[in-house]
Coordinates of C-alpha atoms in Angstrom, one line a residue:
M1 CA 213.8 37.9 -194.8
G2 CA 214.1 34.0 -194.9
K3 CA 215.8 31.8 -197.4
I4 CA 213.4 28.3 -197.3
S5 CA 213.5 25.0 -199.8
Y6 CA 210.1 22.8 -199.4
L7 CA 207.7 20.5 -201.2
Q8 CA 205.5 22.3 -201.8
T9 CA 201.2 20.5 -201.3
L10 CA 198.8 21.4 -203.6
L11 CA 195.7 22.7 -202.5
V12 CA 193.6 21.3 -205.3
A13 CA 189.9 22.4 -205.8
V14 CA 188.6 19.3 -206.6
A15 CA 190.3 17.3 -203.6
A16 CA 187.9 15.0 -202.5
F17 CA 186.8 17.2 -199.3
A18 CA 186.4 19.9 -201.7
F19 CA 185.0 23.5 -200.0
V20 CA 181.8 24.5 -201.9
A21 CA 181.0 28.1 -201.1
C22 CA 178.2 29.3 -203.8
S23 CA 176.0 32.7 -203.5
D24 CA 172.4 33.8 -205.2
D25 CA 172.8 37.4 -206.8
K26 CA 170.3 40.1 -206.7
N27 CA 168.1 39.2 -209.6
G28 CA 165.1 38.8 -209.3
S29 CA 165.3 39.3 -205.6
D30 CA 161.5 38.6 -205.0
L31 CA 162.1 35.1 -205.7
P32 CA 162.6 31.8 -204.5
D33 CA 166.5 30.3 -204.1
G34 CA 166.9 26.5 -205.6
G35 CA 166.9 26.9 -208.9
V36 CA 170.4 25.1 -208.9
T37 CA 170.4 23.0 -206.0
E38 CA 174.3 21.4 -206.1
K39 CA 177.4 23.2 -207.1
D40 CA 180.8 22.3 -208.2
C41 CA 182.3 25.4 -207.6
S42 CA 183.9 28.0 -205.6
N43 CA 182.3 31.7 -204.7
T44 CA 185.5 33.4 -206.1
K45 CA 188.2 32.1 -209.1
S46 CA 191.2 34.3 -209.7
V47 CA 193.0 33.7 -213.2
T48 CA 195.3 35.0 -215.0
G49 CA 195.7 37.8 -217.6
G50 CA 195.7 34.7 -220.3
A51 CA 192.6 33.5 -222.6
G52 CA 191.6 29.8 -221.0
S53 CA 188.7 28.0 -219.4
F54 CA 187.2 26.3 -217.0
K55 CA 184.2 23.8 -216.3
I56 CA 181.5 24.2 -213.4
T57 CA 179.0 20.8 -212.6
F58 CA 175.6 22.0 -211.5
T59 CA 171.5 20.4 -211.0
A60 CA 169.0 22.6 -212.0
V61 CA 165.4 22.0 -211.1
G62 CA 164.2 22.6 -214.6
D63 CA 164.8 24.3 -217.8
W64 CA 167.8 26.6 -217.5
E65 CA 169.8 29.0 -219.5
A66 CA 174.1 30.7 -218.5
V67 CA 173.8 34.0 -217.7
S68 CA 177.3 36.1 -218.1
S69 CA 177.6 39.3 -216.8
D70 CA 180.3 40.6 -220.0
D71 CA 179.6 38.0 -222.2
S72 CA 182.3 40.8 -224.5
W73 CA 185.2 38.6 -222.7
L74 CA 182.6 35.3 -221.0
T75 CA 181.6 32.5 -223.0
I76 CA 179.5 29.8 -221.3
V77 CA 178.8 26.7 -223.5
P78 CA 176.2 25.5 -223.7
A79 CA 174.4 27.8 -223.3
D80 CA 171.0 26.3 -221.7
G81 CA 169.7 22.6 -221.0
G82 CA 167.5 20.7 -219.4
K83 CA 166.6 19.4 -215.1
G84 CA 169.2 17.3 -213.6
S85 CA 173.5 17.5 -213.5
N86 CA 174.8 19.3 -215.9
K87 CA 178.2 20.6 -217.2
I88 CA 179.3 24.2 -219.0
T89 CA 182.8 25.7 -220.1
V90 CA 183.5 29.0 -219.0
S91 CA 186.1 30.4 -221.4
F92 CA 187.4 33.9 -221.1
T93 CA 189.9 36.2 -223.6
Q94 CA 193.2 37.3 -222.9
N95 CA 193.3 40.7 -221.0
T96 CA 195.0 42.9 -222.2
A97 CA 194.2 45.8 -220.5
A98 CA 197.1 46.7 -217.8
T99 CA 194.0 46.8 -214.7
S100 CA 192.6 43.1 -213.6
R101 CA 188.9 42.7 -214.2
R102 CA 186.0 40.4 -213.0
G103 CA 182.6 38.7 -214.2
T104 CA 179.9 36.6 -213.1
V105 CA 178.2 33.5 -214.3
A106 CA 175.2 32.6 -213.0
I107 CA 172.3 29.8 -213.9
R108 CA 169.0 31.2 -214.5
V109 CA 166.0 28.6 -214.1
S110 CA 162.1 30.0 -214.7
G111 CA 160.8 31.1 -210.9
Y112 CA 164.2 31.2 -209.1
R113 CA 166.1 33.8 -208.7
D114 CA 169.6 33.6 -210.5
A115 CA 172.2 31.5 -209.1
V116 CA 175.4 32.6 -209.6
L117 CA 178.1 29.7 -209.9
C118 CA 181.4 31.8 -209.9
T119 CA 183.4 35.5 -209.7
L120 CA 186.0 35.5 -211.8
T121 CA 188.6 37.3 -211.6
Q122 CA 191.3 38.6 -214.2
S123 CA 194.8 39.8 -213.8
G124 CA 195.7 42.7 -216.1
A125 CA 198.2 42.3 -218.5
G126 CA 200.3 44.4 -217.1
S127 CA 202.4 47.6 -217.3
G128 CA 206.0 47.3 -216.7
S129 CA 205.3 47.9 -213.1
D130 CA 206.8 44.3 -212.2
T131 CA 209.9 44.9 -214.2
A132 CA 212.1 44.5 -211.3
V133 CA 210.3 41.4 -210.1
N134 CA 210.4 39.6 -213.7
E135 CA 214.1 40.4 -213.4
W136 CA 214.9 39.0 -210.1
I137 CA 212.1 35.7 -210.9
E138 CA 213.4 34.7 -214.7
E139 CA 217.5 35.3 -212.6
Y140 CA 216.6 32.8 -210.2
M141 CA 214.4 30.3 -212.2
K142 CA 218.3 30.0 -214.5
E143 CA 220.3 29.5 -211.4
A144 CA 217.9 27.2 -209.6
Y145 CA 214.8 25.8 -211.4
L146 CA 214.9 22.2 -211.3
W147 CA 214.9 22.1 -215.2
N148 CA 216.2 25.3 -216.0
E149 CA 218.0 24.5 -219.5
A150 CA 214.7 25.2 -220.8
I151 CA 213.9 28.8 -219.7
D152 CA 216.2 29.7 -222.9
Q153 CA 214.0 27.8 -225.1
V154 CA 210.9 30.2 -223.8
A155 CA 210.4 33.8 -225.1
L156 CA 209.2 36.3 -222.3
D157 CA 207.8 40.2 -221.7
N158 CA 208.9 40.9 -218.7
T159 CA 206.4 43.9 -219.0
V160 CA 203.6 41.3 -217.7
S161 CA 202.1 41.0 -214.1
F162 CA 204.6 39.4 -212.0
K163 CA 202.2 36.0 -211.3
E164 CA 201.8 36.6 -215.4
Y165 CA 205.7 36.4 -215.9
L166 CA 206.4 33.2 -213.7
K167 CA 203.3 31.0 -215.5
S168 CA 204.6 31.6 -218.8
I169 CA 207.8 30.7 -218.0
L170 CA 206.4 27.4 -216.4
D171 CA 204.1 27.0 -219.3
G172 CA 207.3 28.1 -221.4
V173 CA 209.4 24.9 -220.0
A174 CA 205.6 22.4 -220.0
A175 CA 206.4 23.1 -223.6
Q176 CA 208.9 21.4 -223.9
K177 CA 208.8 17.5 -224.0
D178 CA 211.2 15.0 -222.4
A179 CA 211.9 11.3 -224.2
S180 CA 208.7 10.6 -222.8
G181 CA 207.1 12.8 -224.5
R182 CA 205.7 14.2 -221.1
P183 CA 206.0 18.4 -220.1
V184 CA 209.9 18.4 -219.0
N185 CA 208.9 20.6 -216.0
Y186 CA 206.2 17.2 -215.6
D187 CA 207.0 17.0 -211.8
D188 CA 206.5 20.5 -210.6
G189 CA 202.5 20.1 -210.0
Y190 CA 199.8 17.5 -209.3
W191 CA 198.2 16.3 -211.3
E192 CA 194.5 14.2 -212.5
N193 CA 193.3 12.4 -215.1
G194 CA 195.9 13.2 -217.3
V195 CA 196.2 17.2 -216.5
R196 CA 198.4 18.9 -214.5
Q197 CA 195.8 21.0 -212.1
E198 CA 198.2 23.7 -210.5
Y199 CA 201.7 24.6 -210.6
Y200 CA 203.9 24.0 -207.0
S201 CA 206.3 26.8 -208.0
Y202 CA 204.3 30.4 -207.3
I203 CA 205.0 33.1 -205.5
E204 CA 202.5 35.7 -204.2
L205 CA 202.3 38.6 -202.2
N206 CA 203.8 37.6 -199.2
E207 CA 200.2 39.3 -197.2
Q208 CA 198.5 36.2 -199.4
S209 CA 201.0 33.4 -198.9
R210 CA 200.0 29.8 -197.8
S211 CA 200.6 28.8 -194.2
T212 CA 203.5 26.8 -193.7
R213 CA 203.7 25.5 -190.4
A214 CA 201.5 24.2 -187.8
G215 CA 200.6 26.4 -184.6
E216 CA 198.2 28.9 -186.1
T217 CA 195.8 30.7 -184.6
Y218 CA 192.5 30.8 -185.8
N219 CA 189.6 32.4 -184.4
D220 CA 186.0 30.2 -186.0
T221 CA 184.1 27.8 -184.1
G222 CA 186.5 24.9 -185.0
I223 CA 184.5 22.4 -187.1
L224 CA 187.1 21.7 -190.1
N225 CA 185.0 19.2 -192.5
V226 CA 181.1 18.7 -193.2
I227 CA 179.1 16.2 -195.2
S228 CA 176.0 16.9 -196.2
G229 CA 173.9 13.7 -197.0
Y230 CA 171.3 11.1 -195.4
L231 CA 172.0 7.7 -194.4
Q232 CA 167.9 6.9 -195.5
E233 CA 165.1 8.7 -197.1
E234 CA 161.9 6.7 -195.5
P235 CA 162.1 8.2 -193.1
Y236 CA 164.3 10.3 -193.8
I237 CA 167.3 10.5 -191.6
G238 CA 170.1 13.6 -192.5
G239 CA 172.0 16.3 -192.1
L240 CA 175.6 17.6 -191.8
V241 CA 178.2 14.9 -190.4
I242 CA 181.4 16.1 -188.5
M243 CA 184.3 15.6 -190.4
G244 CA 186.7 17.1 -188.3
V245 CA 187.2 19.2 -185.0
A246 CA 189.8 21.7 -183.9
P247 CA 190.7 20.8 -179.8
G248 CA 191.3 24.1 -178.1
S249 CA 187.8 24.9 -180.1
S250 CA 184.6 26.1 -179.2
A251 CA 183.3 23.4 -180.7
D252 CA 185.8 21.2 -179.2
E253 CA 185.0 22.2 -175.3
A254 CA 181.1 21.1 -176.3
G255 CA 182.0 17.9 -176.8
L256 CA 181.7 17.6 -181.3
K257 CA 183.5 14.8 -182.6
R258 CA 184.3 13.3 -185.9
G259 CA 181.0 11.4 -187.0
H260 CA 178.2 14.1 -184.8
M261 CA 175.2 14.7 -186.8
V262 CA 173.6 17.8 -186.8
T263 CA 170.8 18.1 -187.8
E264 CA 169.5 22.2 -186.8
V265 CA 171.3 25.3 -186.6
D266 CA 169.5 28.0 -185.3
G267 CA 165.9 26.9 -185.5
V268 CA 166.3 25.6 -189.3
K269 CA 166.0 21.8 -189.5
Y270 CA 168.1 20.0 -192.0
T271 CA 165.6 19.0 -194.1
K272 CA 164.9 17.0 -197.2
N273 CA 164.1 19.6 -199.8
L274 CA 166.4 21.9 -198.2
S275 CA 167.8 24.1 -200.3
A276 CA 171.7 23.9 -201.2
D277 CA 171.5 27.9 -200.1
V278 CA 170.2 27.1 -196.8
K279 CA 172.4 24.2 -196.3
Q280 CA 175.7 26.5 -197.7
N281 CA 174.1 29.2 -194.9
M282 CA 174.5 26.5 -192.4
F283 CA 177.8 25.1 -192.9
L284 CA 179.0 28.4 -192.9
K285 CA 177.4 29.9 -189.4
L286 CA 178.9 26.0 -188.2
V287 CA 182.4 27.4 -188.1
Q288 CA 182.4 30.9 -188.4
G289 CA 179.4 31.8 -186.5
N290 CA 179.0 33.4 -182.3
N291 CA 176.7 31.7 -180.3
V292 CA 174.8 29.4 -183.0
R293 CA 172.7 27.1 -181.4
I294 CA 172.7 23.5 -183.0
V295 CA 171.3 20.3 -182.6
A296 CA 173.9 16.9 -183.0
N297 CA 173.0 13.5 -182.6
E298 CA 175.2 10.5 -182.0
V299 CA 174.5 8.1 -184.4
S300 CA 174.1 4.0 -184.3
G301 CA 173.2 1.3 -186.1
G302 CA 172.7 1.4 -190.4
D303 CA 173.1 -1.1 -193.1
N304 CA 172.1 -3.8 -191.6
G305 CA 169.7 -2.3 -188.7
D306 CA 167.7 1.2 -188.5
W307 CA 169.7 3.7 -187.8
V308 CA 169.4 5.4 -185.2
L309 CA 169.8 9.3 -183.8
T310 CA 170.6 10.2 -180.0
P311 CA 170.6 13.7 -179.8
L312 CA 172.5 16.1 -177.9
P313 CA 172.0 18.8 -175.2
E314 CA 171.5 21.8 -177.6
M315 CA 174.5 23.8 -177.7
T316 CA 176.2 26.8 -178.6
L317 CA 179.1 27.8 -180.7
S318 CA 181.4 30.9 -180.8
S319 CA 184.2 31.7 -182.9
F320 CA 187.3 32.5 -180.7
S321 CA 191.0 32.1 -180.6
Y322 CA 192.9 29.1 -180.3
V323 CA 195.9 27.7 -181.7
D324 CA 195.5 24.9 -183.9
P325 CA 198.0 22.0 -183.1
A326 CA 199.7 19.9 -184.6
I327 CA 198.6 16.9 -183.3
Y328 CA 195.2 16.0 -183.1
K329 CA 195.1 13.0 -181.2
Q330 CA 197.0 10.2 -179.4
D331 CA 196.5 7.5 -178.4
V332 CA 196.5 3.7 -177.2
V333 CA 194.6 0.9 -177.8
D334 CA 194.0 -2.9 -177.1
I335 CA 193.5 -4.6 -180.2
D336 CA 193.2 -8.6 -178.6
G337 CA 195.7 -8.2 -176.1
R338 CA 198.7 -6.3 -178.4
K339 CA 199.3 -3.0 -177.7
V340 CA 198.8 -0.3 -180.5
A341 CA 199.5 3.4 -180.6
Y342 CA 197.2 5.9 -182.3
L343 CA 198.2 9.1 -183.8
L344 CA 196.6 12.0 -186.2
Y345 CA 199.6 14.0 -187.0
M346 CA 198.1 17.0 -189.2
G347 CA 202.0 18.5 -190.0
F348 CA 205.3 18.6 -189.0
S349 CA 206.7 21.5 -187.4
R350 CA 209.4 22.6 -185.2
A351 CA 207.0 24.1 -182.8
Y352 CA 205.5 20.9 -182.1
D353 CA 208.3 17.7 -181.6
E354 CA 208.3 18.3 -178.0
D355 CA 204.9 17.5 -178.3
L356 CA 206.1 14.2 -180.4
F357 CA 208.4 13.5 -177.6
E358 CA 205.1 13.8 -175.0
A359 CA 203.6 11.3 -177.0
F360 CA 205.8 8.9 -177.8
D361 CA 206.9 8.7 -174.0
R362 CA 203.0 7.7 -173.7
F363 CA 203.6 5.1 -176.0
K364 CA 206.6 3.5 -174.5
A365 CA 204.5 3.8 -170.8
E366 CA 202.0 1.8 -172.2
G367 CA 204.0 -0.8 -173.7
A368 CA 203.1 0.1 -177.5
E369 CA 204.5 -2.5 -180.0
E370 CA 203.3 -1.1 -183.0
L371 CA 202.0 2.4 -184.6
V372 CA 199.5 3.0 -186.7
L373 CA 200.4 6.1 -188.0
D374 CA 197.3 8.8 -188.7
L375 CA 198.5 10.9 -192.7
R376 CA 195.5 11.2 -193.9
Y377 CA 195.4 15.4 -193.6
N378 CA 199.1 15.8 -193.5
G379 CA 200.3 17.9 -196.4
G380 CA 204.0 18.5 -195.2
G381 CA 205.7 21.0 -193.3
E382 CA 209.3 20.3 -191.9
V383 CA 212.2 18.1 -193.1
L384 CA 213.9 18.5 -189.6
S385 CA 210.6 17.5 -188.0
S386 CA 210.2 14.7 -190.2
T387 CA 213.5 13.5 -189.8
L388 CA 213.1 13.5 -186.0
L389 CA 209.6 11.7 -186.6
A390 CA 211.3 8.5 -188.5
T391 CA 214.1 8.7 -185.5
L392 CA 211.2 8.4 -183.1
I393 CA 210.1 5.1 -184.8
A394 CA 213.3 3.6 -186.7
G395 CA 215.6 4.1 -182.9
Q396 CA 219.1 3.7 -181.9
E397 CA 219.4 1.0 -184.1
Y398 CA 219.0 3.1 -187.8
K399 CA 221.1 5.7 -186.1
G400 CA 223.4 7.6 -188.5
Q401 CA 221.4 6.6 -191.4
V402 CA 220.9 8.0 -194.6
Y403 CA 216.8 9.0 -194.3
V404 CA 216.9 11.8 -197.7
K405 CA 218.6 13.2 -199.4
T406 CA 218.1 16.2 -201.7
T407 CA 219.7 16.4 -205.3
Y408 CA 219.6 19.7 -207.8
N409 CA 219.3 21.3 -211.2
A410 CA 223.0 19.4 -213.5
S411 CA 224.4 22.5 -213.7
R412 CA 224.6 23.1 -209.9
T413 CA 225.4 19.4 -209.5
A414 CA 227.8 20.4 -212.2
A415 CA 229.6 23.4 -209.5
G416 CA 229.7 21.2 -207.1
Q417 CA 226.7 21.1 -205.2
T418 CA 225.5 17.8 -203.7
G419 CA 222.5 18.2 -201.8
A420 CA 221.8 17.8 -198.2
L421 CA 222.2 14.6 -196.2
Y422 CA 219.1 13.9 -193.1
K423 CA 220.5 11.4 -191.0
I424 CA 218.6 9.5 -188.3
G425 CA 219.4 10.6 -184.4
E426 CA 222.1 12.5 -186.1
S427 CA 221.3 17.2 -185.4
V428 CA 223.8 18.1 -188.2
V429 CA 222.6 18.4 -191.9
S430 CA 225.4 17.1 -193.6
G431 CA 225.2 19.5 -197.1
S432 CA 224.3 22.1 -195.6
D433 CA 224.7 24.9 -192.9
S434 CA 221.1 22.9 -190.9
S435 CA 221.3 21.7 -187.1
Y436 CA 218.4 20.4 -184.9
S437 CA 219.4 19.1 -181.7
L438 CA 215.9 17.9 -181.2
I439 CA 216.9 14.9 -183.5
A440 CA 219.7 13.3 -181.9
E441 CA 217.5 13.7 -178.9
A442 CA 214.5 11.9 -180.2
L443 CA 216.7 9.3 -179.9
N444 CA 216.4 8.7 -176.0
H445 CA 212.1 8.7 -176.9
S446 CA 212.0 6.6 -179.6
L447 CA 210.3 3.2 -179.8
G448 CA 212.5 1.5 -182.5
L449 CA 210.4 -0.4 -185.1
K450 CA 210.7 -2.7 -187.9
R451 CA 206.9 -2.0 -188.7
I452 CA 204.4 0.8 -188.7
Y453 CA 201.1 1.6 -190.5
V454 CA 200.3 4.3 -192.1
I455 CA 196.6 5.9 -192.6
C456 CA 196.9 8.1 -196.1
S457 CA 194.9 9.4 -198.6
V458 CA 195.8 12.2 -201.5
N459 CA 195.9 14.8 -199.1
T460 CA 199.3 13.0 -197.6
A461 CA 202.1 14.5 -199.2
S462 CA 205.2 15.9 -199.1
A463 CA 207.0 15.6 -195.9
S464 CA 203.9 12.6 -195.6
E465 CA 205.6 10.8 -198.3
L466 CA 208.6 11.3 -196.8
I467 CA 207.9 8.9 -194.5
I468 CA 207.2 6.6 -196.4
N469 CA 209.8 6.4 -198.9
G470 CA 212.5 7.8 -196.1
L471 CA 211.8 4.7 -193.4
R472 CA 211.2 2.1 -196.9
G473 CA 215.2 3.3 -198.4
M474 CA 215.7 2.3 -194.5
G475 CA 214.3 -1.7 -194.4
I476 CA 211.9 -0.5 -191.9
E477 CA 208.0 -1.8 -193.3
V478 CA 205.8 0.3 -193.9
R479 CA 201.9 -0.8 -194.6
L480 CA 200.0 2.3 -196.6
I481 CA 195.7 1.9 -196.0
G482 CA 194.4 3.9 -197.6
T483 CA 193.9 6.0 -201.6
Q484 CA 197.1 7.1 -202.9
T485 CA 199.3 9.8 -201.7
Q486 CA 199.7 12.8 -203.9
G487 CA 203.0 12.0 -205.1
K488 CA 205.1 15.6 -204.4
N489 CA 208.9 14.5 -204.6
V490 CA 210.1 17.4 -205.2
G491 CA 211.4 20.6 -203.4
M492 CA 211.4 23.8 -203.4
E493 CA 214.4 26.9 -202.4
G494 CA 213.0 29.8 -202.4
Y495 CA 212.3 33.6 -200.7
V496 CA 210.1 34.4 -197.8
N497 CA 209.0 38.1 -197.2
R498 CA 211.8 39.3 -199.7
K499 CA 211.4 42.8 -199.9
V500 CA 211.9 44.1 -204.3
G501 CA 210.2 47.4 -204.0
N502 CA 207.7 48.4 -201.7
L503 CA 206.2 44.7 -201.5
Y504 CA 207.5 41.9 -199.8
Y505 CA 206.9 38.6 -202.3
D506 CA 207.2 34.9 -201.4
F507 CA 208.6 33.0 -204.2
L508 CA 209.3 29.2 -204.0
P509 CA 209.8 27.0 -207.2
I510 CA 210.2 23.9 -207.7
T511 CA 214.4 23.0 -206.8
F512 CA 215.3 19.6 -205.8
Y513 CA 214.3 15.6 -205.6
S514 CA 214.0 13.8 -202.5
E515 CA 215.0 10.5 -203.0
N516 CA 215.5 7.6 -199.7
A517 CA 219.4 5.6 -199.1
V518 CA 218.6 3.7 -201.7
G519 CA 218.4 6.3 -204.4
F520 CA 214.8 5.5 -205.1
K521 CA 212.4 9.3 -205.6
D522 CA 209.8 7.6 -208.8
Y523 CA 207.0 8.4 -206.7
S524 CA 205.2 11.7 -208.8
D525 CA 202.4 10.0 -209.5
G526 CA 202.1 8.5 -205.5
F527 CA 202.2 5.7 -203.2
T528 CA 199.8 2.3 -203.4
P529 CA 197.6 1.5 -200.3
D530 CA 198.4 -1.9 -199.7
V531 CA 195.3 -1.7 -198.8
I532 CA 192.6 0.1 -200.7
F533 CA 190.1 1.6 -199.3
D534 CA 188.3 4.9 -200.2
D535 CA 185.6 6.2 -197.0
A536 CA 184.5 9.1 -199.2
N537 CA 180.5 7.3 -199.0
Y538 CA 180.5 5.5 -195.7
Y539 CA 179.3 7.3 -192.2
P540 CA 182.9 8.7 -190.5
G541 CA 183.6 7.4 -187.2
D542 CA 185.9 9.2 -184.9
F543 CA 189.3 8.9 -185.4
G544 CA 191.5 5.9 -183.7
T545 CA 188.5 3.8 -183.4
L546 CA 186.9 0.9 -184.7
D547 CA 183.9 2.9 -186.3
D548 CA 186.3 4.6 -188.6
G549 CA 186.8 2.5 -191.2
L550 CA 190.5 3.0 -192.1
F551 CA 191.6 2.7 -188.4
S552 CA 189.5 -0.9 -188.6
R553 CA 191.2 -1.9 -191.3
A554 CA 194.1 -1.4 -189.5
A555 CA 193.1 -2.9 -186.3
S556 CA 192.5 -6.1 -188.7
W557 CA 195.8 -6.1 -190.5
I558 CA 197.1 -6.6 -186.7
R559 CA 194.9 -8.7 -185.0
T560 CA 195.2 -11.3 -187.8
G561 CA 198.5 -11.0 -188.8
E562 CA 197.3 -11.3 -193.0
K563 CA 196.2 -7.8 -194.9
P564 CA 192.5 -7.9 -195.9
G565 CA 190.6 -7.2 -197.8
A566 CA 188.9 -4.0 -198.7
A567 CA 185.9 -4.7 -197.5
S568 CA 187.5 -6.9 -194.4
S569 CA 187.2 -4.6 -190.9
L570 CA 186.8 -5.5 -187.4
R571 CA 183.6 -3.2 -187.6
K572 CA 181.1 -2.8 -190.8
S573 CA 181.4 0.1 -192.3
R574 CA 178.7 2.1 -192.7
S575 CA 177.0 3.2 -196.0
M576 CA 176.2 7.0 -196.8
V577 CA 175.0 9.1 -199.7
V578 CA 176.6 12.0 -199.5
K579 CA 175.5 15.0 -201.8
Q580 CA 177.9 17.8 -200.7
R581 CA 181.5 18.1 -199.2
Y582 CA 182.5 21.6 -197.3
R583 CA 185.7 22.6 -196.3
A584 CA 187.2 25.2 -193.6
D585 CA 190.2 25.7 -195.0
F586 CA 191.6 22.0 -194.2
P587 CA 193.4 20.6 -194.3
Q588 CA 195.5 23.9 -195.8
R589 CA 195.6 25.3 -192.5
H590 CA 198.4 23.0 -191.9
P591 CA 201.8 22.6 -193.0
V592 CA 202.5 22.2 -196.5
G593 CA 205.8 21.2 -198.8
S594 CA 208.1 20.0 -196.8
L595 CA 210.0 22.7 -194.8
V596 CA 214.0 23.4 -195.0
L597 CA 214.6 26.2 -192.9
L598 CA 218.3 27.6 -194.6
D599 CA 219.2 30.8 -193.2
E600 CA 216.0 32.4 -192.1
Q601 CA 216.3 35.5 -189.8

């Protein structure tokens, strides 16, 4: 059993790389697919036992009507509509039964099979079987939750399921407002357009728990992100564009890279009128298949000239086991005579800290004067590893300076719990029982930089944001390029693999704030980049090259010494019409939060 604390990255269904997996049911199995060409939904959705609603956007080829498997508890508004883009609201009633229930939401277009947009599973109200777990939840929340005093005002029913019980506490606290009119626990969760998408605090059965470290073993082809879209309509040039490939995977061994366009999968060619279901099936084969034959292409040209696809030799991909690393790419490039180190770092994990030593030794040996740290897909990881990376960047001159300080709720603070101090180059973490010798050793591999460039996005969170905030707190300049970061300035102390009764649970509520050396912690809305550039609708180039719009803007800043505008880069970004984004567990497969192992056994 281990007790841990970390900043848990929100897995947001509407993030820039949302995985869409929808399927058709068998209604009208003799009819063709294609009544719905685009669908903004996941194939399954789980909700708690209370009443609620959610929205789905889709594109229909003709007039349609909504169909639910059970209208006694599922309501769809509007119930029908016309051709084109549509949005429906799916509402569900409270489930008063002890067991869960399941229903489907589909769209029926005349002449086509019903398209199932979502299969919804709603948990039961509970029968009192989780009482012991709920008592444990309540006890720990009242002790350690960052807004624990508000829990006394919440009416609780510990006969409900353990997930529903925690949510009732969180919702009850959220119903109480602070002086500005915001929920008391506003910082517990990710917000978008004024709506909290999900709480960071969570509890799960251990066998369902989220990955917390890099170094996980996966069995797939290694293709992580895919965009479906086209470059030009006449003549039509479109396909499935690779956005990421895991090192050591089948796709990596075959030579696939970010920016390659796949135009054929197992004999099925990507065409202009291909249905969403066929595209989805092509994607699933790409990421999960065995002995899958594909045709991939190098892409050049665009915008100021004709697009050119250069086919690569036919490849065969298979799913096999590989260990997913934290470092996806390291390089040293020459930009007008200046040596620039590039590091694509996917998750903070002590399992890979010595790999960081090797990378920084290479940077030093090749005379790197600048560092571009690519954290666009880095959702966090261990605070100790974050401190180690900060030490590699800052070096001997900053030894002993505070990198991160944690602060607790008022009652714990009054009891003398002052929080932990993580310092550059120091192995012992004061205010805690933690120590990590490699932090001190990192000084021997450090670059000693006064400035770095960080590529960031909404996926940049927690331990990644500690790098930004922690280095700035010591006076090191951090230049940000990309889009707004997630804004995760809170952390968790909780239990992993805790046995209650005959089951094991991971329970991780928000229990502390993270601040830097000057006491700054107010970044719950994220860090705003110095150069704002969203590459979502531009053709992706390989990481760490001038074809990558984000790296190219960092390179421009380094070369000229002046901050570039969004449109300024060493190589022009090429526009693309994106029809669909697919994600295969990326970046969730990497560490999330800012993990601190306190008494792991």
